[in-house]
PDB file of C-alpha atoms and ligand atoms in Angstrom:
ATOM      1  CA  MET A   8      -0.016   0.121  -0.082  1.00  0.00           C
ATOM      2  CA  LYS A   9       1.048   3.523  -0.710  1.00  0.00           C
ATOM      3  CA  LEU A  10       0.504   6.346   1.988  1.00  0.00           C
ATOM      4  CA  TYR A  11      -0.007   9.849   0.533  1.00  0.00           C
ATOM      5  CA  THR A  12      -0.562  13.640   1.685  1.00  0.00           C
ATOM      6  CA  ILE A  13      -2.824  14.799  -0.760  1.00  0.00           C
ATOM      7  CA  GLU A  14      -4.027  18.460  -1.348  1.00  0.00           C
ATOM      8  CA  THR A  15      -7.725  18.637  -2.737  1.00  0.00           C
ATOM      9  CA  GLY A  16     -10.358  21.058  -2.149  1.00  0.00           C
ATOM     10  CA  ASN A  17      -7.531  23.375  -0.825  1.00  0.00           C
ATOM     11  CA  ARG A  18      -7.356  20.870   2.280  1.00  0.00           C
ATOM     12  CA  LEU A  19      -4.563  18.447   3.466  1.00  0.00           C
ATOM     13  CA  CYS A  20      -5.938  15.066   3.387  1.00  0.00           C
ATOM     14  CA  VAL A  21      -4.199  11.534   3.960  1.00  0.00           C
ATOM     15  CA  ALA A  22      -5.120   8.983   1.245  1.00  0.00           C
ATOM     16  CA  ALA A  23      -4.078   5.727  -0.012  1.00  0.00           C
ATOM     17  CA  GLU A  24      -3.377   3.586  -3.026  1.00  0.00           C
ATOM     18  CA  GLY A  25      -3.988   0.191  -3.179  1.00  0.00           C
ATOM     19  CA  SER A  26      -3.092  -2.426  -5.958  1.00  0.00           C
ATOM     20  CA  ASP A  27      -5.404  -0.597  -8.552  1.00  0.00           C
ATOM     21  CA  GLY A  28      -3.331   2.481  -8.635  1.00  0.00           C
ATOM     22  CA  LYS A  29      -6.368   4.637  -7.542  1.00  0.00           C
ATOM     23  CA  ILE A  30      -5.926   7.208  -4.907  1.00  0.00           C
ATOM     24  CA  ARG A  31      -8.754   7.435  -2.398  1.00  0.00           C
ATOM     25  CA  THR A  32      -8.619   9.844   0.766  1.00  0.00           C
ATOM     26  CA  LEU A  33      -9.030   8.285   3.902  1.00  0.00           C
ATOM     27  CA  ASP A  34     -12.265  10.232   4.728  1.00  0.00           C
ATOM     28  CA  SER A  35     -14.163   8.822   1.721  1.00  0.00           C
ATOM     29  CA  MET A  36     -13.760   5.427   3.835  1.00  0.00           C
ATOM     30  CA  GLY A  37     -15.043   6.953   6.859  1.00  0.00           C
ATOM     31  CA  ILE A  38     -11.645   7.110   8.748  1.00  0.00           C
ATOM     32  CA  GLU A  39     -11.086  10.380  10.040  1.00  0.00           C
ATOM     33  CA  MET A  40      -7.224  11.233  10.488  1.00  0.00           C
ATOM     34  CA  ARG A  41      -6.110  14.787  11.316  1.00  0.00           C
ATOM     35  CA  ASP A  42      -2.628  13.657   9.652  1.00  0.00           C
ATOM     36  CA  MET A  43      -0.306  11.498   8.350  1.00  0.00           C
ATOM     37  CA  ASN A  44       1.136  11.577  11.905  1.00  0.00           C
ATOM     38  CA  ASP A  45      -2.326  10.721  13.546  1.00  0.00           C
ATOM     39  CA  LEU A  46      -2.298   7.798  11.209  1.00  0.00           C
ATOM     40  CA  ILE A  47       0.937   6.584  12.012  1.00  0.00           C
ATOM     41  CA  LEU A  48       0.101   6.451  15.640  1.00  0.00           C
ATOM     42  CA  HIS A  49      -2.858   4.381  14.955  1.00  0.00           C
ATOM     43  CA  TYR A  50      -1.298   2.344  11.752  1.00  0.00           C
ATOM     44  CA  ASP A  51      -1.745  -1.150  13.022  1.00  0.00           C
ATOM     45  CA  ASP A  52      -4.974  -0.700  13.858  1.00  0.00           C
ATOM     46  CA  LEU A  53      -6.050   1.055  10.739  1.00  0.00           C
ATOM     47  CA  ALA A  54      -4.245  -0.989   7.928  1.00  0.00           C
ATOM     48  CA  PRO A  55      -6.713  -3.555   7.559  1.00  0.00           C
ATOM     49  CA  LEU A  56      -9.591  -0.874   7.111  1.00  0.00           C
ATOM     50  CA  ILE A  57      -7.757   1.093   4.854  1.00  0.00           C
ATOM     51  CA  ARG A  58      -6.647  -1.885   2.761  1.00  0.00           C
ATOM     52  CA  ARG A  59     -10.195  -2.359   2.240  1.00  0.00           C
ATOM     53  CA  GLY A  60     -10.965   0.782   1.497  1.00  0.00           C
ATOM     54  CA  THR A  61      -8.325   1.078  -1.284  1.00  0.00           C
ATOM     55  CA  GLU A  62     -10.139  -1.870  -2.851  1.00  0.00           C
ATOM     56  CA  SER A  63     -11.614  -0.646  -6.274  1.00  0.00           C
ATOM     57  CA  GLY A  64     -15.221   0.246  -6.050  1.00  0.00           C
ATOM     58  CA  LYS A  65     -15.256   0.554  -1.796  1.00  0.00           C
ATOM     59  CA  ALA A  66     -14.604   4.440  -1.937  1.00  0.00           C
ATOM     60  CA  PRO A  67     -14.634   7.152  -4.798  1.00  0.00           C
ATOM     61  CA  GLU A  68     -11.055   7.860  -6.270  1.00  0.00           C
ATOM     62  CA  GLU A  69      -9.908  11.054  -5.947  1.00  0.00           C
ATOM     63  CA  THR A  70      -9.239  12.788  -9.394  1.00  0.00           C
ATOM     64  CA  ASP A  71      -8.533  16.500  -8.667  1.00  0.00           C
ATOM     65  CA  TYR A  72      -5.473  16.578  -6.218  1.00  0.00           C
ATOM     66  CA  ILE A  73      -1.583  17.504  -5.743  1.00  0.00           C
ATOM     67  CA  ILE A  74       0.778  15.390  -4.045  1.00  0.00           C
ATOM     68  CA  LYS A  75       2.372  16.612  -0.964  1.00  0.00           C
ATOM     69  CA  ALA A  76       4.839  15.285   1.054  1.00  0.00           C
ATOM     70  CA  PRO A  77       3.535  12.288   3.010  1.00  0.00           C
ATOM     71  CA  ILE A  78       4.656  13.772   6.488  1.00  0.00           C
ATOM     72  CA  PRO A  79       4.339  17.685   5.971  1.00  0.00           C
ATOM     73  CA  VAL A  80       5.483  18.222   9.557  1.00  0.00           C
ATOM     74  CA  PRO A  81       7.340  15.649  11.265  1.00  0.00           C
ATOM     75  CA  MET A  82       7.282  14.827  14.821  1.00  0.00           C
ATOM     76  CA  GLN A  83      11.001  15.335  15.563  1.00  0.00           C
ATOM     77  CA  ASP A  84      14.090  16.232  13.852  1.00  0.00           C
ATOM     78  CA  VAL A  85      14.848  13.608  11.649  1.00  0.00           C
ATOM     79  CA  ILE A  86      18.087  11.279  12.272  1.00  0.00           C
ATOM     80  CA  CYS A  87      20.451  11.134   9.434  1.00  0.00           C
ATOM     81  CA  LEU A  88      22.875   8.815   8.770  1.00  0.00           C
ATOM     82  CA  GLY A  89      26.390  10.447   7.133  1.00  0.00           C
ATOM     83  CA  VAL A  90      28.773   8.949   4.864  1.00  0.00           C
ATOM     84  CA  ASN A  91      26.819   5.372   5.015  1.00  0.00           C
ATOM     85  CA  TYR A  92      28.111   4.389   1.550  1.00  0.00           C
ATOM     86  CA  ARG A  93      31.568   3.407   0.724  1.00  0.00           C
ATOM     87  CA  GLU A  94      31.812   5.172  -2.514  1.00  0.00           C
ATOM     88  CA  HIS A  95      30.575   8.556  -0.372  1.00  0.00           C
ATOM     89  CA  ILE A  96      33.406   8.427   1.823  1.00  0.00           C
ATOM     90  CA  GLU A  97      36.075   7.788  -0.741  1.00  0.00           C
ATOM     91  CA  GLU A  98      34.774  10.767  -2.639  1.00  0.00           C
ATOM     92  CA  THR A  99      34.699  13.234  -0.071  1.00  0.00           C
ATOM     93  CA  VAL A 100      37.982  12.277   1.642  1.00  0.00           C
ATOM     94  CA  ASP A 101      39.617  15.449   1.185  1.00  0.00           C
ATOM     95  CA  VAL A 102      36.616  17.364   2.880  1.00  0.00           C
ATOM     96  CA  VAL A 103      36.264  15.131   5.831  1.00  0.00           C
ATOM     97  CA  ASP A 104      38.451  11.706   5.667  1.00  0.00           C
ATOM     98  CA  PHE A 105      36.080   8.925   7.286  1.00  0.00           C
ATOM     99  CA  THR A 106      38.141   6.117   5.636  1.00  0.00           C
ATOM    100  CA  GLY A 107      38.985   4.624   9.004  1.00  0.00           C
ATOM    101  CA  LYS A 108      35.851   5.082  11.010  1.00  0.00           C
ATOM    102  CA  THR A 109      33.910   1.482  11.337  1.00  0.00           C
ATOM    103  CA  ASP A 110      30.886   3.176  13.694  1.00  0.00           C
ATOM    104  CA  ALA A 111      27.886   4.561  12.104  1.00  0.00           C
ATOM    105  CA  VAL A 112      27.893   8.495  11.730  1.00  0.00           C
ATOM    106  CA  TYR A 113      24.622   9.887  13.066  1.00  0.00           C
ATOM    107  CA  PHE A 114      23.304  13.475  13.199  1.00  0.00           C
ATOM    108  CA  SER A 115      20.326  15.164  12.756  1.00  0.00           C
ATOM    109  CA  LYS A 116      18.976  17.677  10.670  1.00  0.00           C
ATOM    110  CA  ARG A 117      15.892  20.008  11.704  1.00  0.00           C
ATOM    111  CA  VAL A 118      12.514  20.074   9.543  1.00  0.00           C
ATOM    112  CA  ASN A 119      10.016  22.380  10.515  1.00  0.00           C
ATOM    113  CA  ARG A 120       8.395  21.750   7.608  1.00  0.00           C
ATOM    114  CA  SER A 121       8.886  18.955   4.705  1.00  0.00           C
ATOM    115  CA  ASN A 122       9.155  20.046   1.117  1.00  0.00           C
ATOM    116  CA  ASP A 123       7.057  18.462  -1.370  1.00  0.00           C
ATOM    117  CA  PRO A 124       7.566  15.955  -3.936  1.00  0.00           C
ATOM    118  CA  TYR A 125       7.559  18.825  -6.459  1.00  0.00           C
ATOM    119  CA  GLY A 126       8.042  21.607  -4.611  1.00  0.00           C
ATOM    120  CA  MET A 127      11.027  24.597  -4.786  1.00  0.00           C
ATOM    121  CA  ILE A 128      14.373  24.254  -3.185  1.00  0.00           C
ATOM    122  CA  PRO A 129      15.510  27.909  -2.164  1.00  0.00           C
ATOM    123  CA  LEU A 130      19.106  28.730  -3.118  1.00  0.00           C
ATOM    124  CA  TYR A 131      19.621  31.239  -0.253  1.00  0.00           C
ATOM    125  CA  ASP A 132      22.220  34.007  -0.702  1.00  0.00           C
ATOM    126  CA  PHE A 133      24.558  32.867   1.908  1.00  0.00           C
ATOM    127  CA  VAL A 134      24.795  29.638   0.203  1.00  0.00           C
ATOM    128  CA  ASP A 135      27.164  29.206  -2.436  1.00  0.00           C
ATOM    129  CA  SER A 136      27.389  25.076  -2.406  1.00  0.00           C
ATOM    130  CA  LEU A 137      23.864  23.835  -2.882  1.00  0.00           C
ATOM    131  CA  ASP A 138      24.343  20.149  -2.631  1.00  0.00           C
ATOM    132  CA  TYR A 139      22.142  16.819  -3.274  1.00  0.00           C
ATOM    133  CA  GLU A 140      21.711  13.673  -1.364  1.00  0.00           C
ATOM    134  CA  ALA A 141      19.250  11.039  -2.402  1.00  0.00           C
ATOM    135  CA  GLU A 142      18.410   8.839   0.409  1.00  0.00           C
ATOM    136  CA  LEU A 143      16.142   5.896   1.433  1.00  0.00           C
ATOM    137  CA  GLY A 144      13.818   7.577   4.261  1.00  0.00           C
ATOM    138  CA  VAL A 145      12.606   4.886   6.855  1.00  0.00           C
ATOM    139  CA  ILE A 146       9.426   5.553   8.924  1.00  0.00           C
ATOM    140  CA  LEU A 147       8.686   3.746  12.588  1.00  0.00           C
ATOM    141  CA  LYS A 148       5.198   3.200  13.691  1.00  0.00           C
ATOM    142  CA  ASN A 149       5.789   2.060  17.331  1.00  0.00           C
ATOM    143  CA  ASP A 150       8.323   3.360  19.757  1.00  0.00           C
ATOM    144  CA  ALA A 151      11.306   1.502  19.880  1.00  0.00           C
ATOM    145  CA  LEU A 152      13.440   0.715  22.522  1.00  0.00           C
ATOM    146  CA  ASN A 153      16.220  -1.650  23.282  1.00  0.00           C
ATOM    147  CA  ILE A 154      15.089  -3.808  20.489  1.00  0.00           C
ATOM    148  CA  SER A 155      17.552  -6.451  18.520  1.00  0.00           C
ATOM    149  CA  VAL A 156      18.271  -6.468  14.625  1.00  0.00           C
ATOM    150  CA  GLU A 157      15.914  -8.936  14.343  1.00  0.00           C
ATOM    151  CA  GLU A 158      12.945  -7.073  15.894  1.00  0.00           C
ATOM    152  CA  ALA A 159      13.668  -4.036  13.743  1.00  0.00           C
ATOM    153  CA  PRO A 160      11.523  -5.143  10.956  1.00  0.00           C
ATOM    154  CA  ASP A 161       8.064  -5.017  13.097  1.00  0.00           C
ATOM    155  CA  TYR A 162       8.841  -1.524  13.753  1.00  0.00           C
ATOM    156  CA  ILE A 163       9.052  -0.038  10.373  1.00  0.00           C
ATOM    157  CA  LEU A 164       5.921   1.283   8.747  1.00  0.00           C
ATOM    158  CA  GLY A 165       7.388   1.825   5.507  1.00  0.00           C
ATOM    159  CA  TYR A 166       9.718   3.616   3.403  1.00  0.00           C
ATOM    160  CA  THR A 167      10.111   6.969   1.165  1.00  0.00           C
ATOM    161  CA  VAL A 168      12.449   9.017  -0.661  1.00  0.00           C
ATOM    162  CA  ILE A 169      14.224  11.961   0.730  1.00  0.00           C
ATOM    163  CA  ASN A 170      16.869  14.574  -0.753  1.00  0.00           C
ATOM    164  CA  ASP A 171      19.077  15.324   2.229  1.00  0.00           C
ATOM    165  CA  VAL A 172      19.325  18.944   0.459  1.00  0.00           C
ATOM    166  CA  SER A 173      22.756  20.341   2.184  1.00  0.00           C
ATOM    167  CA  ALA A 174      24.150  23.790   2.070  1.00  0.00           C
ATOM    168  CA  ARG A 175      27.998  22.818   1.991  1.00  0.00           C
ATOM    169  CA  ASN A 176      29.767  26.139   3.025  1.00  0.00           C
ATOM    170  CA  VAL A 177      27.316  26.589   5.969  1.00  0.00           C
ATOM    171  CA  GLN A 178      27.324  22.528   6.718  1.00  0.00           C
ATOM    172  CA  MET A 179      31.364  22.995   6.766  1.00  0.00           C
ATOM    173  CA  LYS A 180      31.654  26.465   8.743  1.00  0.00           C
ATOM    174  CA  HIS A 181      30.064  25.241  11.961  1.00  0.00           C
ATOM    175  CA  GLN A 182      31.560  22.220  13.578  1.00  0.00           C
ATOM    176  CA  GLN A 183      28.425  20.659  13.565  1.00  0.00           C
ATOM    177  CA  TRP A 184      26.417  19.716  10.354  1.00  0.00           C
ATOM    178  CA  TYR A 185      23.425  20.558  11.998  1.00  0.00           C
ATOM    179  CA  ARG A 186      22.569  24.150  10.032  1.00  0.00           C
ATOM    180  CA  GLY A 187      23.686  23.514   6.834  1.00  0.00           C
ATOM    181  CA  LYS A 188      21.621  20.801   6.696  1.00  0.00           C
ATOM    182  CA  SER A 189      18.367  21.903   8.495  1.00  0.00           C
ATOM    183  CA  LEU A 190      17.472  25.295   6.306  1.00  0.00           C
ATOM    184  CA  ASP A 191      13.860  25.879   5.186  1.00  0.00           C
ATOM    185  CA  GLY A 192      13.272  23.724   2.090  1.00  0.00           C
ATOM    186  CA  TYR A 193      15.857  21.313   2.447  1.00  0.00           C
ATOM    187  CA  PHE A 194      13.777  18.028   3.042  1.00  0.00           C
ATOM    188  CA  PRO A 195      12.110  17.235   0.073  1.00  0.00           C
ATOM    189  CA  MET A 196      10.627  13.608   0.665  1.00  0.00           C
ATOM    190  CA  GLY A 197       7.765  11.476  -0.916  1.00  0.00           C
ATOM    191  CA  PRO A 198       5.894  11.124  -3.210  1.00  0.00           C
ATOM    192  CA  CYS A 199       4.875   8.579  -0.796  1.00  0.00           C
ATOM    193  CA  ILE A 200       5.290   6.077   2.079  1.00  0.00           C
ATOM    194  CA  VAL A 201       5.466   2.387   0.748  1.00  0.00           C
ATOM    195  CA  THR A 202       4.495   0.316   3.571  1.00  0.00           C
ATOM    196  CA  ALA A 203       7.044  -2.235   4.787  1.00  0.00           C
ATOM    197  CA  ASP A 204       4.911  -5.432   3.564  1.00  0.00           C
ATOM    198  CA  GLU A 205       5.480  -4.232  -0.214  1.00  0.00           C
ATOM    199  CA  ILE A 206       8.908  -3.805   0.168  1.00  0.00           C
ATOM    200  CA  GLU A 207      10.385  -7.361   0.456  1.00  0.00           C
ATOM    201  CA  ASP A 208      13.788  -6.041   1.188  1.00  0.00           C
ATOM    202  CA  PRO A 209      14.856  -2.706   1.820  1.00  0.00           C
ATOM    203  CA  HIS A 210      18.504  -3.338   1.108  1.00  0.00           C
ATOM    204  CA  ALA A 211      17.718  -3.981  -2.552  1.00  0.00           C
ATOM    205  CA  LEU A 212      16.550  -1.308  -3.988  1.00  0.00           C
ATOM    206  CA  ASP A 213      18.100   0.916  -7.134  1.00  0.00           C
ATOM    207  CA  ILE A 214      18.785   4.319  -5.920  1.00  0.00           C
ATOM    208  CA  ALA A 215      19.789   7.129  -8.362  1.00  0.00           C
ATOM    209  CA  CYS A 216      19.753  10.920  -8.457  1.00  0.00           C
ATOM    210  CA  PHE A 217      19.856  13.262 -11.641  1.00  0.00           C
ATOM    211  CA  VAL A 218      20.145  16.776 -12.288  1.00  0.00           C
ATOM    212  CA  ASN A 219      19.090  18.122 -15.159  1.00  0.00           C
ATOM    213  CA  ASP A 220      18.657  14.898 -16.524  1.00  0.00           C
ATOM    214  CA  GLU A 221      22.540  14.157 -15.802  1.00  0.00           C
ATOM    215  CA  LYS A 222      23.073  10.912 -13.722  1.00  0.00           C
ATOM    216  CA  ARG A 223      24.995  12.102 -10.815  1.00  0.00           C
ATOM    217  CA  GLN A 224      24.349   9.285  -8.409  1.00  0.00           C
ATOM    218  CA  HIS A 225      23.467   5.578  -9.363  1.00  0.00           C
ATOM    219  CA  SER A 226      23.692   2.808  -6.349  1.00  0.00           C
ATOM    220  CA  ASN A 227      21.664   0.289  -4.742  1.00  0.00           C
ATOM    221  CA  THR A 228      20.894   0.090  -1.120  1.00  0.00           C
ATOM    222  CA  SER A 229      22.560  -3.302  -0.658  1.00  0.00           C
ATOM    223  CA  CYS A 230      25.606  -0.750  -0.652  1.00  0.00           C
ATOM    224  CA  MET A 231      24.634   0.676   2.715  1.00  0.00           C
ATOM    225  CA  ILE A 232      27.531   0.056   5.174  1.00  0.00           C
ATOM    226  CA  THR A 233      25.042   0.500   8.078  1.00  0.00           C
ATOM    227  CA  ASN A 234      21.940  -1.369   7.089  1.00  0.00           C
ATOM    228  CA  VAL A 235      18.409  -0.194   7.956  1.00  0.00           C
ATOM    229  CA  TYR A 236      17.533  -3.008  11.056  1.00  0.00           C
ATOM    230  CA  GLU A 237      21.056  -2.259  12.272  1.00  0.00           C
ATOM    231  CA  ALA A 238      20.430   1.595  12.580  1.00  0.00           C
ATOM    232  CA  VAL A 239      16.786   1.146  14.284  1.00  0.00           C
ATOM    233  CA  SER A 240      18.304  -1.513  16.534  1.00  0.00           C
ATOM    234  CA  GLU A 241      21.661   0.430  17.519  1.00  0.00           C
ATOM    235  CA  LEU A 242      19.851   3.865  17.808  1.00  0.00           C
ATOM    236  CA  SER A 243      17.098   2.614  19.882  1.00  0.00           C
ATOM    237  CA  GLN A 244      19.724   1.209  22.515  1.00  0.00           C
ATOM    238  CA  GLY A 245      18.948   3.359  25.778  1.00  0.00           C
ATOM    239  CA  MET A 246      17.028   5.935  23.617  1.00  0.00           C
ATOM    240  CA  THR A 247      13.231   5.459  22.808  1.00  0.00           C
ATOM    241  CA  LEU A 248      12.663   5.759  18.900  1.00  0.00           C
ATOM    242  CA  LYS A 249       8.954   7.267  19.035  1.00  0.00           C
ATOM    243  CA  ALA A 250       6.611   6.281  16.142  1.00  0.00           C
ATOM    244  CA  GLY A 251       6.667   8.631  13.489  1.00  0.00           C
ATOM    245  CA  THR A 252      10.352   8.979  13.726  1.00  0.00           C
ATOM    246  CA  ILE A 253      12.125   9.310  10.275  1.00  0.00           C
ATOM    247  CA  ILE A 254      15.745   8.218   9.484  1.00  0.00           C
ATOM    248  CA  ALA A 255      17.502   9.485   6.678  1.00  0.00           C
ATOM    249  CA  MET A 256      20.114   6.338   5.448  1.00  0.00           C
ATOM    250  CA  GLY A 257      22.646   8.193   3.954  1.00  0.00           C
ATOM    251  CA  THR A 258      23.441   9.050   0.297  1.00  0.00           C
ATOM    252  CA  PRO A 259      25.692   6.793  -2.410  1.00  0.00           C
ATOM    253  CA  GLY A 260      28.320   8.704  -4.192  1.00  0.00           C
ATOM    254  CA  GLY A 261      28.163  11.187  -6.998  1.00  0.00           C
ATOM    255  CA  VAL A 262      27.200  14.493  -4.658  1.00  0.00           C
ATOM    256  CA  ALA A 263      28.480  17.384  -5.964  1.00  0.00           C
ATOM    257  CA  MET A 264      30.647  18.075  -3.345  1.00  0.00           C
ATOM    258  CA  GLY A 265      32.829  14.849  -4.467  1.00  0.00           C
ATOM    259  CA  MET A 266      33.281  16.076  -7.984  1.00  0.00           C
ATOM    260  CA  ASN A 267      36.305  17.570  -9.738  1.00  0.00           C
ATOM    261  CA  PRO A 268      35.226  20.562  -9.883  1.00  0.00           C
ATOM    262  CA  PRO A 269      32.211  20.271  -8.150  1.00  0.00           C
ATOM    263  CA  LYS A 270      29.303  20.765  -9.616  1.00  0.00           C
ATOM    264  CA  TYR A 271      26.877  22.266  -7.095  1.00  0.00           C
ATOM    265  CA  LEU A 272      23.033  23.029  -7.851  1.00  0.00           C
ATOM    266  CA  LYS A 273      22.472  26.237  -9.152  1.00  0.00           C
ATOM    267  CA  ALA A 274      18.780  28.575  -9.947  1.00  0.00           C
ATOM    268  CA  GLY A 275      16.918  26.896 -12.122  1.00  0.00           C
ATOM    269  CA  ASP A 276      18.385  23.046 -11.878  1.00  0.00           C
ATOM    270  CA  THR A 277      16.225  20.221 -11.629  1.00  0.00           C
ATOM    271  CA  VAL A 278      16.743  17.778  -9.281  1.00  0.00           C
ATOM    272  CA  ARG A 279      15.340  14.478  -9.086  1.00  0.00           C
ATOM    273  CA  CYS A 280      15.972  11.538  -6.789  1.00  0.00           C
ATOM    274  CA  VAL A 281      14.466   8.450  -7.661  1.00  0.00           C
ATOM    275  CA  ILE A 282      13.986   5.042  -5.509  1.00  0.00           C
ATOM    276  CA  LYS A 283      13.086   1.879  -7.378  1.00  0.00           C
ATOM    277  CA  LYS A 284       9.386   0.619  -5.818  1.00  0.00           C
ATOM    278  CA  ILE A 285       8.961   4.080  -4.104  1.00  0.00           C
ATOM    279  CA  GLY A 286       8.727   6.488  -6.539  1.00  0.00           C
ATOM    280  CA  GLU A 287      10.672   9.867  -7.704  1.00  0.00           C
ATOM    281  CA  LEU A 288      10.826  13.317  -6.405  1.00  0.00           C
ATOM    282  CA  GLU A 289      11.587  16.247  -8.898  1.00  0.00           C
ATOM    283  CA  ASN A 290      12.590  19.472  -7.296  1.00  0.00           C
ATOM    284  CA  HIS A 291      13.467  22.639  -9.082  1.00  0.00           C
ATOM    285  CA  VAL A 292      16.111  25.420  -7.153  1.00  0.00           C
ATOM    286  CA  GLY A 293      14.682  28.559  -6.469  1.00  0.00           C
ATOM    287  CA  MET A 294      15.152  30.880  -9.524  1.00  0.00           C
ATOM    288  CA  GLU A 295      16.818  33.935  -7.877  1.00  0.00           C
ATOM    289  CA  ARG A 296      19.473  34.826  -5.434  1.00  0.00           C
ATOM    290  CA  ARG A 297      17.836  36.616  -2.665  1.00  0.00           C
ATOM    291  CA  ARG A 298      16.536  36.080   0.993  1.00  0.00           C
ATOM    292  CA  TYR A 299      13.283  33.812   1.398  1.00  0.00           C
ATOM    293  CA  GLY A 300      10.900  35.228   3.807  1.00  0.00           C
ATOM    294  CA  LYS A 301       7.819  34.043   5.241  1.00  0.00           C
ATOM    295  CA  ASP A 302       5.651  35.267   2.337  1.00  0.00           C
ATOM    296  CA  ASP A 303       7.445  32.764  -0.150  1.00  0.00           C
ATOM    297  CA  PHE A 304       5.506  30.139   1.845  1.00  0.00           C
ATOM    298  CA  LYS A 305       2.461  31.630   2.165  1.00  0.00           C
ATOM    299  CA  GLY A 306       0.188  29.595   0.397  1.00  0.00           C
ATOM    300  CA  ASP A 307       1.511  26.687   1.798  1.00  0.00           C
ATOM    301  CA  GLN A 308       1.141  27.916   5.227  1.00  0.00           C
ATOM    302  CA  LYS A 309      -2.703  28.632   4.705  1.00  0.00           C
ATOM    303  CA  ILE A 310      -3.598  24.870   4.317  1.00  0.00           C
ATOM    304  CA  SER A 311      -1.536  24.124   7.149  1.00  0.00           C
ATOM    305  CA  GLU A 312      -3.324  26.375   9.337  1.00  0.00           C
ATOM    306  CA  THR A 313      -6.477  24.879   7.961  1.00  0.00           C
ATOM    307  CA  ALA A 314      -5.922  21.717   7.992  1.00  0.00           C
ATOM    308  CA  LEU A 315      -3.056  20.994  10.255  1.00  0.00           C
ATOM    309  CA  PRO A 316      -3.798  22.201  13.490  1.00  0.00           C
ATOM    310  CA  GLY A 317      -0.789  22.235  16.328  1.00  0.00           C
TER     311      GLY A 317
HETATM  312 MG1  LIG B 633      22.552  12.563   3.862  1.00  0.00          MG
END
């Protein structure tokens, strides 16, 4: 099953796509959910109902809608893995040398609001090295504490595509990466959450990134150094991973920073991040070098105020 947040009739709705490829809102199935976070917290109870609702003819399909980020407002900061593909370690060795590292690198990314699968990535005037990172995203459905690698799959709701957009000059300016990873608009996600039962093996997925149709990244999630289950288990030791936690699993080689000379994103570029069996994001980079203010996101905020209280 694929879970979406869609905009229809000027409001955000949680929706699901079944095997017939049609998208139906949960409302139309008689399931009232405030937003995707609400669904995540009740997913195990509601999954059979939603599955029935997605069956053709049981609920009206939606024909007029815009696909938004599946989790518009994450419940917490996103947990990220850094340098989790060997070729990415090698290409960035001149910037930070992680070649001798054996333990996973974990860091945090502030996401006040996710960017949409087709949203604009803003190029701020203090950013001179905007980069892309196609990543597998993992979403948890239950609180996880001290769980084993074998138990980890039971806690996973599903998978999504993430672009861990990074302002390299800001990332490197400060001792920690937090600020350079956390600017508004730097977390495109989606287009959906594919539930875990439909992904036979999350470690066998082709992953790629294209900039203006030029292939920049192409790998497979089998190349991850720390795999999904290991990361969930390790992170849960002594730290409760709450339901709704989003984990970005790190990016393969091919980022702009690793190229010689680097080919950073510029205004007008289109970035496409693709993971097989999940879908793709296609984001344009903001057309002007100027400060983006509150008004630039006004339309989006209007929807969030009416449909996503709190
Ligand atoms: Mg990353």
